[in-house]
């Protein structure tokens, strides 16, 4: 069997490795535009800040590693067209025939149509190449004032990196608060305060209408002109679906797939950022675009090709990040989005400490839990705290993935030790708060 | 309604507070032998090491706090007898009538019948009083060589505290490895190596047959005489059941209760270390004796007395501890105990890193998962690692509490960020390892 993968990112590279484990004999060919196999896009802000020394460090395995697994790599090769009738991928370096094809074309940074967005000193932060350019620009020009457009994860992590390099940073967000898809306003406020403590400024509900100068000198926000010598555009990503659409596959915002991740052509799979999966809360199609989702999709597609009846489960989009001294964890639906979707929810919120009061070093932690009114199920959580947020969001997400109700969380058996956590965990208290509202 | 609680520890104190929240009017009376309300027994080793400065610091709330909640306290009062016919508790300070009685008498350190065990310089580590005595002895005598009898949690935490104070420490354990009820031998080995790195020595499969000298000078292990100027006896605890047994209540190793925590007399409840609950894996009666279990029992009993149909769920005994630079987390059954109980299991084990390879500061972590062969359910886990063990054991325990199978763990949606965790979490890899064995 000849299995061809288009895309050498997280989804494509992991697929190739999983596939090889399941099938020692298959020919596995990865076609990739970039010169390397998988690296971590989430690590890029840490390369800018210098926590990770060299851009190359974020490459997960050297190409030699894949070669040893007998994975054939066609890197710096662009797939131009899929000819489904002849079952070949047409690239700029010739044709590649396939028995099974896996589209893992990922996503690209969305560039809003702002005047001057193509000017020198304006960057996106999506690829290794972006990071190299940013680092070079910083080294050469030593910018002092940064403007970040967009207060999503990449925008905020970029803002932190710039601040750590000593720049003054202003984040401009069109919506009403930061991390607008991950957090509600009350929780976003906690993150904002932390970032402001570290000197980062915010403007909400406004956009950048113009970038002035090349190299950049300023940006226009409403009528105001704000000095800036570096600009990061972090206004989200778009799935790369052109190849799939041109091949006549069903495409919406992403490539439409079934629970085995097959496209409308059963010999062609789509995985990673370019594939549309099911939102566990709304049941609607969604783009997950998380590294963890990409890896799970890679696994499911490889197993299905290998003859196993694997299923990609609907996603809760469990996510975690660190911003300065805070950890922020989320999954599922926010209260704000639930309202828009017409889902009635009951919310439990609690602010506690990460350790028992008598133990030194406890840090504040705020837990917000979202339950569906109809069936009491946990459908979302947001946690902002000084430590041990990750474990709590993992726990809650695991519970939600198993269909847990408010009672399951309130009576959860937790793990306690004085240096680590309180006897009564804040997550169970937050559930208790919600339970009382259910009783009203 | 007049609700009387015997015992002012974690179970009793929390019960009183929960009860007050649920019933603003009830009379709530706590009878306690010790002079304080709840303090954390798990924090006591940290008082010895000096991490927590004063013994009094581990008292969770001052008595004033309970008084404000209109909880009547009869402290330094001993309950001598329960007269169920007259519904009174007979104490050394008079009779206390009750409508509902809650027995929260806790547990006491088990003292093995070793010759010389009553000598000066030989301690247990169960109460505030114990800690005060140990601290006084250490201050006055400046012991240099400690022997700890028993390699359970308290023994090891005590050993660490002694080592941090500069003592040479030898731990003697009758069974084959440390933490014998929590870990299998392979996992215990990892903890042992860490403790040995910090200078602690171990002897397994032997007991201390004699303690020589008062103040202590040496202990006899087999035929060998080992110098020691302080000895900690940490050979487990026993439930305090005399009062219940004398009152004619059904008692086994602990006080027998139903799922609402009622004893064989429906007006009398038993909670905390003294109550026998159900083991979630074996379905047999067990003593949980964890602070978290005590708190959950307190909640369920209070709710049931308040008229709610609350149920205390079977326990997995989820536990976490820190020993030097390791976190150790466990729940459910070990492979060794499963064998004894005749439960066929499939094990998945994986050693990975706590962070992606490219991110600085990752630490080794070993995950061992135990699945029941019959139904593929997760029935136990052991994790030993340099960080973020707590979050993983919480997550796995939550999954087990919701009846998760090996597939649920292998395909679990996890939360990833470079500074925090790898894209493919070690817990899902360990489940994958087990899944392959299931297929054989």
mmCIF file of C-alpha atoms in Angstrom, chain A residues 8-9 32-37 39 74-77 126-129 132:
data_model
loop_
_atom_site.group_PDB
_atom_site.id
_atom_site.type_symbol
_atom_site.label_atom_id
_atom_site.label_comp_id
_atom_site.label_asym_id
_atom_site.label_seq_id
_atom_site.Cartn_x
_atom_site.Cartn_y
_atom_site.Cartn_z
ATOM 1 C CA UNK A 8 4.767 17.849 7.128
ATOM 2 C CA UNK A 9 3.413 19.639 10.213
ATOM 3 C CA UNK A 32 5.894 19.138 2.644
ATOM 4 C CA UNK A 33 6.258 22.749 1.567
ATOM 5 C CA UNK A 34 8.550 23.622 4.468
ATOM 6 C CA UNK A 35 12.136 22.323 4.657
ATOM 7 C CA UNK A 36 11.547 20.399 7.918
ATOM 8 C CA UNK A 37 9.174 17.884 9.369
ATOM 9 C CA UNK A 39 7.897 21.508 14.737
ATOM 10 C CA UNK A 74 9.565 15.170 -0.250
ATOM 11 C CA UNK A 75 10.336 18.448 1.529
ATOM 12 C CA UNK A 76 10.225 21.900 -0.038
ATOM 13 C CA UNK A 77 7.823 20.360 -2.511
ATOM 14 C CA UNK A 126 2.783 31.054 12.579
ATOM 15 C CA UNK A 127 5.924 29.440 11.170
ATOM 16 C CA UNK A 128 9.592 28.948 11.903
ATOM 17 C CA UNK A 129 10.230 31.328 9.066
ATOM 18 C CA UNK A 132 13.477 33.880 12.093
#
